[in-house]
PDB file of C-alpha atoms in Angstrom:
ATOM      1  CA  MET A  21       7.859  -9.059 -21.955  1.00 42.00           C
ATOM      2  CA  SER A  22       9.706  -6.216 -20.246  1.00 41.00           C
ATOM      3  CA  ASN A  23       6.750  -3.896 -20.936  1.00 46.00           C
ATOM      4  CA  LEU A  24       4.414  -6.358 -19.225  1.00 46.00           C
ATOM      5  CA  LYS A  25       6.718  -6.530 -16.204  1.00 43.00           C
ATOM      6  CA  SER A  26       6.749  -2.739 -16.033  1.00 45.00           C
ATOM      7  CA  LEU A  27       2.961  -2.696 -16.236  1.00 49.00           C
ATOM      8  CA  LEU A  28       2.776  -5.114 -13.321  1.00 49.00           C
ATOM      9  CA  LEU A  29       4.826  -2.745 -11.182  1.00 48.00           C
ATOM     10  CA  SER A  30       2.630   0.235 -11.964  1.00 49.00           C
ATOM     11  CA  CYS A  31      -0.490  -1.782 -11.325  1.00 49.00           C
ATOM     12  CA  PHE A  32       0.725  -3.191  -8.023  1.00 50.00           C
ATOM     13  CA  LEU A  33       0.838   0.355  -6.757  1.00 50.00           C
ATOM     14  CA  LEU A  34      -2.716   0.819  -7.960  1.00 51.00           C
ATOM     15  CA  LEU A  35      -3.869  -1.921  -5.606  1.00 52.00           C
ATOM     16  CA  THR A  36      -3.265   0.338  -2.619  1.00 48.00           C
ATOM     17  CA  PHE A  37      -5.502   3.045  -3.996  1.00 47.00           C
ATOM     18  CA  ALA A  38      -8.837   2.050  -2.403  1.00 41.00           C
ATOM     19  CA  ALA A  39      -9.327   4.621   0.343  1.00 38.00           C
ATOM     20  CA  GLN A  40     -10.216   3.817   3.937  1.00 40.00           C
ATOM     21  CA  GLY A  41     -12.564   5.641   6.332  1.00 39.00           C
ATOM     22  CA  PHE A  42     -12.004   9.404   6.499  1.00 38.00           C
ATOM     23  CA  SER A  43     -14.735  11.105   8.438  1.00 42.00           C
ATOM     24  CA  GLN A  44     -15.759  14.736   7.812  1.00 49.00           C
ATOM     25  CA  GLN A  45     -12.592  15.935   6.121  1.00 62.00           C
ATOM     26  CA  ALA A  46     -12.155  18.495   3.368  1.00 77.00           C
ATOM     27  CA  LYS A  47     -12.284  17.366  -0.242  1.00 87.00           C
ATOM     28  CA  SER A  48      -8.599  17.507  -1.071  1.00 93.00           C
ATOM     29  CA  LEU A  49      -5.762  15.255  -2.168  1.00 93.00           C
ATOM     30  CA  LEU A  50      -3.089  17.822  -1.227  1.00 96.00           C
ATOM     31  CA  TRP A  51      -2.194  18.475   2.408  1.00 96.00           C
ATOM     32  CA  LYS A  52       0.275  20.845   4.048  1.00 98.00           C
ATOM     33  CA  ILE A  53       2.337  19.515   6.978  1.00 98.00           C
ATOM     34  CA  SER A  54       3.603  22.102   9.454  1.00 98.00           C
ATOM     35  CA  GLY A  55       4.213  22.702  13.161  1.00 96.00           C
ATOM     36  CA  ASN A  56       5.901  20.465  15.716  1.00 95.00           C
ATOM     37  CA  GLY A  57       9.307  22.017  15.108  1.00 91.00           C
ATOM     38  CA  ILE A  58       9.223  22.034  11.298  1.00 94.00           C
ATOM     39  CA  THR A  59      10.850  25.220   9.999  1.00 93.00           C
ATOM     40  CA  GLU A  60       9.518  24.874   6.444  1.00 96.00           C
ATOM     41  CA  PRO A  61       6.289  23.043   5.581  1.00 98.00           C
ATOM     42  CA  SER A  62       6.207  19.781   3.693  1.00 98.00           C
ATOM     43  CA  TYR A  63       3.346  18.510   1.548  1.00 98.00           C
ATOM     44  CA  LEU A  64       1.454  15.230   1.287  1.00 97.00           C
ATOM     45  CA  TYR A  65      -0.350  14.259  -1.911  1.00 96.00           C
ATOM     46  CA  GLY A  66      -2.662  11.299  -2.492  1.00 91.00           C
ATOM     47  CA  THR A  67      -2.182   9.688  -5.883  1.00 90.00           C
ATOM     48  CA  ILE A  68      -3.893   7.104  -7.965  1.00 86.00           C
ATOM     49  CA  HIS A  69      -0.960   5.318  -9.470  1.00 78.00           C
ATOM     50  CA  ILE A  70      -2.292   4.986 -12.991  1.00 81.00           C
ATOM     51  CA  ILE A  71      -5.235   6.728 -14.637  1.00 90.00           C
ATOM     52  CA  CYS A  72      -6.591   7.476 -18.102  1.00 94.00           C
ATOM     53  CA  GLU A  73      -4.762  10.447 -19.567  1.00 94.00           C
ATOM     54  CA  LYS A  74      -8.047  12.255 -20.183  1.00 94.00           C
ATOM     55  CA  ASP A  75      -8.750  12.100 -16.438  1.00 93.00           C
ATOM     56  CA  PHE A  76      -5.271  13.154 -15.358  1.00 94.00           C
ATOM     57  CA  LEU A  77      -5.134  16.557 -13.677  1.00 90.00           C
ATOM     58  CA  LEU A  78      -2.293  18.345 -11.939  1.00 94.00           C
ATOM     59  CA  SER A  79      -3.650  21.472 -10.284  1.00 95.00           C
ATOM     60  CA  ASN A  80      -1.763  24.730  -9.806  1.00 97.00           C
ATOM     61  CA  PRO A  81      -1.616  24.262  -6.008  1.00 97.00           C
ATOM     62  CA  VAL A  82       0.043  20.860  -6.518  1.00 97.00           C
ATOM     63  CA  GLU A  83       2.597  22.286  -8.950  1.00 98.00           C
ATOM     64  CA  GLU A  84       3.336  25.247  -6.669  1.00 98.00           C
ATOM     65  CA  SER A  85       3.698  23.018  -3.603  1.00 98.00           C
ATOM     66  CA  PHE A  86       6.034  20.775  -5.559  1.00 98.00           C
ATOM     67  CA  LYS A  87       8.212  23.753  -6.511  1.00 98.00           C
ATOM     68  CA  LYS A  88       8.463  24.931  -2.906  1.00 97.00           C
ATOM     69  CA  THR A  89       9.983  21.665  -1.672  1.00 98.00           C
ATOM     70  CA  SER A  90      13.608  20.499  -1.812  1.00 97.00           C
ATOM     71  CA  GLN A  91      13.098  16.798  -2.520  1.00 98.00           C
ATOM     72  CA  ILE A  92      10.495  14.208  -3.482  1.00 98.00           C
ATOM     73  CA  TYR A  93       9.516  11.018  -1.658  1.00 98.00           C
ATOM     74  CA  LEU A  94       7.309   8.442  -3.367  1.00 97.00           C
ATOM     75  CA  GLU A  95       6.298   5.048  -1.987  1.00 95.00           C
ATOM     76  CA  ILE A  96       9.322   3.639  -3.810  1.00 93.00           C
ATOM     77  CA  ASP A  97      12.206   5.304  -5.617  1.00 92.00           C
ATOM     78  CA  MET A  98      10.798   5.247  -9.145  1.00 89.00           C
ATOM     79  CA  ASP A  99      14.042   6.375 -10.777  1.00 84.00           C
ATOM     80  CA  ASP A 100      16.115   3.623  -9.160  1.00 85.00           C
ATOM     81  CA  PRO A 101      17.819   1.765 -12.043  1.00 85.00           C
ATOM     82  CA  ASN A 102      17.514  -1.509 -10.088  1.00 85.00           C
ATOM     83  CA  MET A 103      13.758  -1.215  -9.584  1.00 85.00           C
ATOM     84  CA  MET A 104      12.633  -3.543 -12.366  1.00 84.00           C
ATOM     85  CA  ALA A 105      15.248  -6.162 -11.504  1.00 85.00           C
ATOM     86  CA  ASP A 106      14.033  -6.148  -7.888  1.00 83.00           C
ATOM     87  CA  MET A 107      10.434  -6.420  -9.080  1.00 85.00           C
ATOM     88  CA  GLN A 108      11.185  -9.483 -11.165  1.00 84.00           C
ATOM     89  CA  ARG A 109      12.975 -11.177  -8.263  1.00 86.00           C
ATOM     90  CA  TYR A 110      10.035 -10.874  -5.893  1.00 89.00           C
ATOM     91  CA  MET A 111       6.945 -11.162  -8.116  1.00 91.00           C
ATOM     92  CA  ASN A 112       6.839 -14.976  -8.194  1.00 92.00           C
ATOM     93  CA  MET A 113       5.179 -17.316  -5.697  1.00 94.00           C
ATOM     94  CA  PRO A 114       7.508 -19.114  -3.273  1.00 91.00           C
ATOM     95  CA  ASN A 115       8.446 -22.795  -3.250  1.00 90.00           C
ATOM     96  CA  ASP A 116       7.887 -23.274  -6.993  1.00 88.00           C
ATOM     97  CA  GLN A 117       4.139 -22.808  -6.612  1.00 94.00           C
ATOM     98  CA  ASN A 118       2.170 -21.801  -9.690  1.00 94.00           C
ATOM     99  CA  LEU A 119      -1.328 -20.820 -10.702  1.00 95.00           C
ATOM    100  CA  GLN A 120      -2.340 -24.400 -11.406  1.00 94.00           C
ATOM    101  CA  SER A 121      -1.418 -25.370  -7.866  1.00 94.00           C
ATOM    102  CA  VAL A 122      -3.396 -22.557  -6.201  1.00 95.00           C
ATOM    103  CA  LEU A 123      -6.415 -22.524  -8.532  1.00 95.00           C
ATOM    104  CA  LYS A 124      -9.040 -25.168  -9.186  1.00 95.00           C
ATOM    105  CA  PRO A 125      -8.849 -26.496 -12.770  1.00 95.00           C
ATOM    106  CA  GLU A 126     -12.020 -24.683 -13.843  1.00 96.00           C
ATOM    107  CA  ASP A 127     -10.810 -21.442 -12.246  1.00 96.00           C
ATOM    108  CA  TYR A 128      -7.457 -21.764 -13.984  1.00 96.00           C
ATOM    109  CA  ARG A 129      -9.268 -22.080 -17.311  1.00 96.00           C
ATOM    110  CA  THR A 130     -11.374 -19.016 -16.453  1.00 96.00           C
ATOM    111  CA  VAL A 131      -8.303 -16.932 -15.726  1.00 96.00           C
ATOM    112  CA  GLY A 132      -6.487 -18.205 -18.796  1.00 96.00           C
ATOM    113  CA  SER A 133      -9.427 -17.429 -21.079  1.00 96.00           C
ATOM    114  CA  PHE A 134      -9.796 -13.931 -19.647  1.00 95.00           C
ATOM    115  CA  PHE A 135      -6.126 -13.123 -20.192  1.00 94.00           C
ATOM    116  CA  LYS A 136      -6.185 -14.497 -23.753  1.00 94.00           C
ATOM    117  CA  ASP A 137      -9.532 -13.105 -24.928  1.00 92.00           C
ATOM    118  CA  SER A 138      -9.582  -9.785 -23.072  1.00 87.00           C
ATOM    119  CA  LEU A 139      -5.914  -8.912 -22.811  1.00 86.00           C
ATOM    120  CA  GLY A 140      -4.226 -10.869 -25.583  1.00 90.00           C
ATOM    121  CA  VAL A 141      -1.808 -12.335 -23.047  1.00 89.00           C
ATOM    122  CA  ASN A 142      -0.877 -15.988 -22.592  1.00 93.00           C
ATOM    123  CA  ILE A 143      -1.345 -16.779 -18.912  1.00 93.00           C
ATOM    124  CA  ASP A 144       1.645 -19.132 -19.090  1.00 91.00           C
ATOM    125  CA  LEU A 145       3.877 -16.049 -19.169  1.00 92.00           C
ATOM    126  CA  PHE A 146       2.755 -15.383 -15.603  1.00 92.00           C
ATOM    127  CA  LYS A 147       2.090 -18.884 -14.319  1.00 92.00           C
ATOM    128  CA  ASN A 148       4.371 -18.304 -11.301  1.00 94.00           C
ATOM    129  CA  THR A 149       3.274 -14.719 -10.577  1.00 94.00           C
ATOM    130  CA  LYS A 150       1.508 -13.913  -7.312  1.00 94.00           C
ATOM    131  CA  PRO A 151      -2.254 -13.747  -7.998  1.00 93.00           C
ATOM    132  CA  LEU A 152      -2.668 -10.342  -6.379  1.00 90.00           C
ATOM    133  CA  LEU A 153      -0.317  -8.896  -8.986  1.00 91.00           C
ATOM    134  CA  LEU A 154      -2.328 -10.511 -11.765  1.00 92.00           C
ATOM    135  CA  TYR A 155      -5.459  -8.820 -10.444  1.00 87.00           C
ATOM    136  CA  SER A 156      -3.860  -5.559 -11.548  1.00 85.00           C
ATOM    137  CA  PHE A 157      -4.324  -6.667 -15.175  1.00 88.00           C
ATOM    138  CA  VAL A 158      -8.065  -6.844 -14.544  1.00 91.00           C
ATOM    139  CA  LEU A 159      -7.961  -3.229 -13.396  1.00 88.00           C
ATOM    140  CA  ILE A 160      -6.120  -2.225 -16.549  1.00 86.00           C
ATOM    141  CA  LYS A 161      -8.765  -3.963 -18.667  1.00 91.00           C
ATOM    142  CA  MET A 162     -11.398  -1.890 -16.867  1.00 92.00           C
ATOM    143  CA  MET A 163      -9.753   1.238 -18.283  1.00 91.00           C
ATOM    144  CA  ASP A 164     -10.998   0.243 -21.766  1.00 91.00           C
ATOM    145  CA  GLY A 165      -7.685   0.597 -23.549  1.00 88.00           C
ATOM    146  CA  CYS A 166      -7.312   4.294 -22.808  1.00 93.00           C
ATOM    147  CA  SER A 167      -3.945   6.009 -22.953  1.00 93.00           C
ATOM    148  CA  THR A 168      -2.777   5.994 -19.337  1.00 91.00           C
ATOM    149  CA  LYS A 169      -0.665   8.339 -17.268  1.00 92.00           C
ATOM    150  CA  SER A 170       1.111   7.945 -13.931  1.00 92.00           C
ATOM    151  CA  TYR A 171       1.286  10.636 -11.252  1.00 94.00           C
ATOM    152  CA  GLU A 172       4.453   9.047  -9.897  1.00 94.00           C
ATOM    153  CA  GLN A 173       6.210   9.100 -13.260  1.00 93.00           C
ATOM    154  CA  THR A 174       5.060  12.680 -13.788  1.00 96.00           C
ATOM    155  CA  PHE A 175       6.567  13.660 -10.438  1.00 97.00           C
ATOM    156  CA  VAL A 176       9.823  11.924 -11.353  1.00 96.00           C
ATOM    157  CA  GLU A 177       9.984  13.933 -14.580  1.00 96.00           C
ATOM    158  CA  MET A 178       9.171  17.166 -12.733  1.00 98.00           C
ATOM    159  CA  ALA A 179      11.874  16.424 -10.169  1.00 97.00           C
ATOM    160  CA  LYS A 180      14.462  15.877 -12.891  1.00 96.00           C
ATOM    161  CA  ALA A 181      13.484  19.135 -14.575  1.00 98.00           C
ATOM    162  CA  GLN A 182      13.821  20.969 -11.259  1.00 98.00           C
ATOM    163  CA  LYS A 183      17.011  19.088 -10.333  1.00 97.00           C
ATOM    164  CA  LYS A 184      15.479  17.563  -7.211  1.00 97.00           C
ATOM    165  CA  GLU A 185      16.248  14.154  -5.794  1.00 96.00           C
ATOM    166  CA  VAL A 186      13.618  11.413  -5.802  1.00 96.00           C
ATOM    167  CA  LYS A 187      13.637   8.901  -2.946  1.00 97.00           C
ATOM    168  CA  GLY A 188      11.377   6.150  -1.624  1.00 97.00           C
ATOM    169  CA  LEU A 189       9.690   5.421   1.688  1.00 97.00           C
ATOM    170  CA  GLU A 190       9.969   1.696   0.919  1.00 95.00           C
ATOM    171  CA  THR A 191      11.884  -0.749  -1.223  1.00 91.00           C
ATOM    172  CA  ILE A 192      10.446  -3.295  -3.660  1.00 89.00           C
ATOM    173  CA  PRO A 193      11.291  -6.184  -1.271  1.00 89.00           C
ATOM    174  CA  GLN A 194       9.414  -4.408   1.500  1.00 90.00           C
ATOM    175  CA  GLN A 195       6.372  -3.831  -0.683  1.00 87.00           C
ATOM    176  CA  MET A 196       6.331  -7.431  -1.814  1.00 88.00           C
ATOM    177  CA  SER A 197       6.562  -8.595   1.796  1.00 88.00           C
ATOM    178  CA  PHE A 198       3.204  -6.913   2.458  1.00 86.00           C
ATOM    179  CA  ILE A 199       1.597  -8.867  -0.388  1.00 86.00           C
ATOM    180  CA  ASP A 200       3.059 -12.057   1.069  1.00 89.00           C
ATOM    181  CA  GLN A 201       1.025 -11.532   4.247  1.00 88.00           C
ATOM    182  CA  ILE A 202      -2.118 -12.327   2.228  1.00 87.00           C
ATOM    183  CA  PRO A 203      -2.429 -16.122   1.722  1.00 90.00           C
ATOM    184  CA  LEU A 204      -2.061 -17.281  -1.870  1.00 93.00           C
ATOM    185  CA  ASP A 205      -5.412 -19.051  -1.838  1.00 91.00           C
ATOM    186  CA  LYS A 206      -7.109 -15.788  -0.806  1.00 90.00           C
ATOM    187  CA  GLN A 207      -5.253 -13.895  -3.529  1.00 91.00           C
ATOM    188  CA  ALA A 208      -6.366 -16.514  -6.036  1.00 93.00           C
ATOM    189  CA  GLU A 209      -9.962 -16.411  -4.809  1.00 92.00           C
ATOM    190  CA  ASP A 210     -10.113 -12.633  -5.233  1.00 90.00           C
ATOM    191  CA  LEU A 211      -8.614 -12.845  -8.720  1.00 94.00           C
ATOM    192  CA  VAL A 212     -11.235 -15.342  -9.903  1.00 96.00           C
ATOM    193  CA  LYS A 213     -14.052 -13.383  -8.292  1.00 94.00           C
ATOM    194  CA  SER A 214     -13.004 -10.175 -10.092  1.00 93.00           C
ATOM    195  CA  ILE A 215     -13.146 -12.003 -13.440  1.00 95.00           C
ATOM    196  CA  ASN A 216     -16.424 -13.852 -12.810  1.00 96.00           C
ATOM    197  CA  SER A 217     -18.054 -10.598 -11.612  1.00 95.00           C
ATOM    198  CA  TYR A 218     -16.198  -8.353 -14.034  1.00 95.00           C
ATOM    199  CA  ALA A 219     -19.126  -6.059 -14.901  1.00 95.00           C
ATOM    200  CA  LYS A 220     -19.872  -5.343 -11.235  1.00 94.00           C
ATOM    201  CA  TYR A 221     -16.217  -4.778 -10.439  1.00 92.00           C
ATOM    202  CA  LYS A 222     -15.857  -2.389 -13.373  1.00 94.00           C
ATOM    203  CA  GLU A 223     -18.849  -0.355 -12.233  1.00 94.00           C
ATOM    204  CA  TYR A 224     -17.358  -0.178  -8.746  1.00 91.00           C
ATOM    205  CA  PHE A 225     -13.930   0.772 -10.105  1.00 90.00           C
ATOM    206  CA  ASN A 226     -15.419   3.589 -12.201  1.00 92.00           C
ATOM    207  CA  LYS A 227     -17.138   4.968  -9.098  1.00 91.00           C
ATOM    208  CA  MET A 228     -13.786   4.944  -7.304  1.00 89.00           C
ATOM    209  CA  ILE A 229     -12.168   6.836 -10.176  1.00 92.00           C
ATOM    210  CA  ALA A 230     -14.982   9.404 -10.179  1.00 92.00           C
ATOM    211  CA  ALA A 231     -14.642   9.943  -6.431  1.00 88.00           C
ATOM    212  CA  TYR A 232     -10.881  10.328  -6.798  1.00 91.00           C
ATOM    213  CA  LYS A 233     -11.247  12.917  -9.549  1.00 93.00           C
ATOM    214  CA  ASN A 234     -13.665  14.797  -7.294  1.00 91.00           C
ATOM    215  CA  GLN A 235     -11.176  14.541  -4.404  1.00 92.00           C
ATOM    216  CA  ASP A 236     -14.098  13.123  -2.422  1.00 81.00           C
ATOM    217  CA  ILE A 237     -12.391  11.270   0.406  1.00 71.00           C
ATOM    218  CA  GLU A 238     -15.655  10.561   2.217  1.00 70.00           C
ATOM    219  CA  GLY A 239     -17.119   9.160  -0.986  1.00 73.00           C
ATOM    220  CA  LEU A 240     -14.116   6.882  -1.322  1.00 71.00           C
ATOM    221  CA  GLN A 241     -14.680   5.743   2.252  1.00 65.00           C
ATOM    222  CA  LYS A 242     -18.253   4.749   1.555  1.00 69.00           C
ATOM    223  CA  LEU A 243     -17.195   2.794  -1.503  1.00 75.00           C
ATOM    224  CA  SER A 244     -14.418   1.024   0.368  1.00 68.00           C
ATOM    225  CA  ASP A 245     -16.914  -0.077   3.026  1.00 62.00           C
ATOM    226  CA  ASP A 246     -18.955  -1.995   0.435  1.00 71.00           C
ATOM    227  CA  PRO A 247     -18.870  -5.594   1.751  1.00 66.00           C
ATOM    228  CA  GLU A 248     -18.886  -7.052  -1.767  1.00 75.00           C
ATOM    229  CA  PHE A 249     -15.850  -5.175  -3.024  1.00 72.00           C
ATOM    230  CA  GLY A 250     -14.034  -3.638  -0.060  1.00 58.00           C
ATOM    231  CA  THR A 251     -10.872  -5.248   1.235  1.00 64.00           C
ATOM    232  CA  SER A 252     -10.912  -7.242   4.474  1.00 69.00           C
ATOM    233  CA  GLU A 253      -9.469  -5.945   7.733  1.00 70.00           C
ATOM    234  CA  ASN A 254      -6.509  -8.314   7.437  1.00 70.00           C
ATOM    235  CA  GLU A 255      -5.782  -7.123   3.904  1.00 74.00           C
ATOM    236  CA  ASN A 256      -6.103  -3.505   5.007  1.00 72.00           C
ATOM    237  CA  GLU A 257      -3.620  -4.162   7.795  1.00 75.00           C
ATOM    238  CA  ALA A 258      -1.126  -5.727   5.387  1.00 73.00           C
ATOM    239  CA  LEU A 259      -1.446  -3.298   2.486  1.00 78.00           C
ATOM    240  CA  ILE A 260      -2.383  -0.052   4.249  1.00 82.00           C
ATOM    241  CA  TYR A 261      -2.285   0.312   8.036  1.00 84.00           C
ATOM    242  CA  SER A 262       1.037  -1.330   8.869  1.00 89.00           C
ATOM    243  CA  ARG A 263       2.763   0.621   6.138  1.00 92.00           C
ATOM    244  CA  ASN A 264       1.252   3.904   7.323  1.00 93.00           C
ATOM    245  CA  LYS A 265       2.657   3.298  10.802  1.00 94.00           C
ATOM    246  CA  ASN A 266       6.069   2.513   9.364  1.00 94.00           C
ATOM    247  CA  TRP A 267       6.038   5.726   7.343  1.00 97.00           C
ATOM    248  CA  ILE A 268       5.266   8.109  10.192  1.00 97.00           C
ATOM    249  CA  GLU A 269       8.713   8.017  11.790  1.00 95.00           C
ATOM    250  CA  LEU A 270      10.289   8.330   8.352  1.00 97.00           C
ATOM    251  CA  ILE A 271       8.136  11.326   7.443  1.00 98.00           C
ATOM    252  CA  LYS A 272       8.891  12.974  10.787  1.00 96.00           C
ATOM    253  CA  ASN A 273      12.644  12.647  10.348  1.00 96.00           C
ATOM    254  CA  ILE A 274      12.614  13.621   6.673  1.00 97.00           C
ATOM    255  CA  ALA A 275      10.366  16.680   7.107  1.00 97.00           C
ATOM    256  CA  ALA A 276      12.450  17.869  10.074  1.00 96.00           C
ATOM    257  CA  LYS A 277      15.537  18.104   7.849  1.00 96.00           C
ATOM    258  CA  GLN A 278      14.119  19.704   4.719  1.00 96.00           C
ATOM    259  CA  SER A 279      10.897  20.609   2.981  1.00 98.00           C
ATOM    260  CA  THR A 280       9.636  17.521   1.160  1.00 98.00           C
ATOM    261  CA  PHE A 281       6.849  16.614  -1.248  1.00 98.00           C
ATOM    262  CA  PHE A 282       5.465  13.206  -0.238  1.00 98.00           C
ATOM    263  CA  ALA A 283       3.271  11.414  -2.792  1.00 97.00           C
ATOM    264  CA  VAL A 284       1.616   8.132  -1.796  1.00 94.00           C
ATOM    265  CA  GLY A 285      -1.520   6.251  -2.803  1.00 88.00           C
ATOM    266  CA  ALA A 286      -4.719   8.047  -1.801  1.00 86.00           C
ATOM    267  CA  GLY A 287      -5.758   5.039   0.265  1.00 80.00           C
ATOM    268  CA  HIS A 288      -2.986   5.794   2.750  1.00 85.00           C
ATOM    269  CA  LEU A 289      -4.264   9.258   3.667  1.00 86.00           C
ATOM    270  CA  ALA A 290      -7.561   8.350   5.230  1.00 79.00           C
ATOM    271  CA  GLY A 291      -9.060   7.056   8.432  1.00 81.00           C
ATOM    272  CA  GLU A 292      -8.064   6.565  12.050  1.00 85.00           C
ATOM    273  CA  SER A 293      -4.885   4.792  10.929  1.00 86.00           C
ATOM    274  CA  GLY A 294      -4.333   7.033   7.910  1.00 86.00           C
ATOM    275  CA  VAL A 295      -1.192   9.098   7.480  1.00 93.00           C
ATOM    276  CA  ILE A 296      -2.990  12.409   8.061  1.00 93.00           C
ATOM    277  CA  ASN A 297      -4.500  11.348  11.370  1.00 93.00           C
ATOM    278  CA  LEU A 298      -1.286   9.659  12.536  1.00 96.00           C
ATOM    279  CA  LEU A 299       0.689  12.829  11.817  1.00 97.00           C
ATOM    280  CA  ARG A 300      -1.841  14.918  13.717  1.00 96.00           C
ATOM    281  CA  LYS A 301      -1.533  12.577  16.679  1.00 96.00           C
ATOM    282  CA  GLN A 302       2.203  13.299  16.621  1.00 96.00           C
ATOM    283  CA  GLY A 303       1.474  17.023  17.027  1.00 97.00           C
ATOM    284  CA  TYR A 304       1.690  18.181  13.416  1.00 97.00           C
ATOM    285  CA  THR A 305      -0.761  20.536  11.761  1.00 97.00           C
ATOM    286  CA  VAL A 306      -2.052  18.876   8.585  1.00 97.00           C
ATOM    287  CA  GLU A 307      -4.262  21.154   6.486  1.00 96.00           C
ATOM    288  CA  ALA A 308      -6.013  20.708   3.167  1.00 95.00           C
ATOM    289  CA  VAL A 309      -4.678  22.791   0.290  1.00 95.00           C
ATOM    290  CA  ASN A 310      -7.115  23.702  -2.482  1.00 88.00           C
TER     291      ASN A 310
END
């Protein structure tokens, strides 16, 4: 059970991966932040929070940039001993709601059958879990049982080896509050749709992975604009844009004090409201590193 809870946490982070519009930018996931009074540059890296081990790649520029910095900031502090306890406190629906109350009977059976037949999991174990978190299990199924690896966990291990502190831009309660901005019935609707159209969603997901591996931000943008699969403007605001705005002041203050390696989901880098553009608007020079 604890392993499943841990998987949910990793997969929730994956939900923020889908990149937003990023017009005519270099193909890169690593960006150098300088200027505007910074004495030593910081670095910004776009992750996918979980990926097949065979597709995992940590380039020399990423490793060198990591070594140059004094501390690491992830979306959340992944080495916080209280992380899993916080996750378990906030993963359930409010007011004693459950899947049977937010899904039609036939849709509940569809979800239950998928979890049992495809994942070997009894849906009753997660009957109170927010549907958007359960969607992450569908993503894991799309990875065809491959051995997975996490960029965030890798960075935590690298930080420990280099005796650097790991911190977070957000807390688990904050992250869960963003999910709560999406109505439960909409979360449930999206979950059922991903199962009923599994083959199409898997094809789309594989294209996203391929674009990520190619560091093709513009390609990710085109995929995210697909009306059948892309997230709505309200969902983007809850899961991406509002968080980006919150992070900018934090990044400014952190980078002003010491050189920092920031690693956040690739979906947060891109577009008019992406972290890169927002930093540039604040007067920083943000350059691709290849």
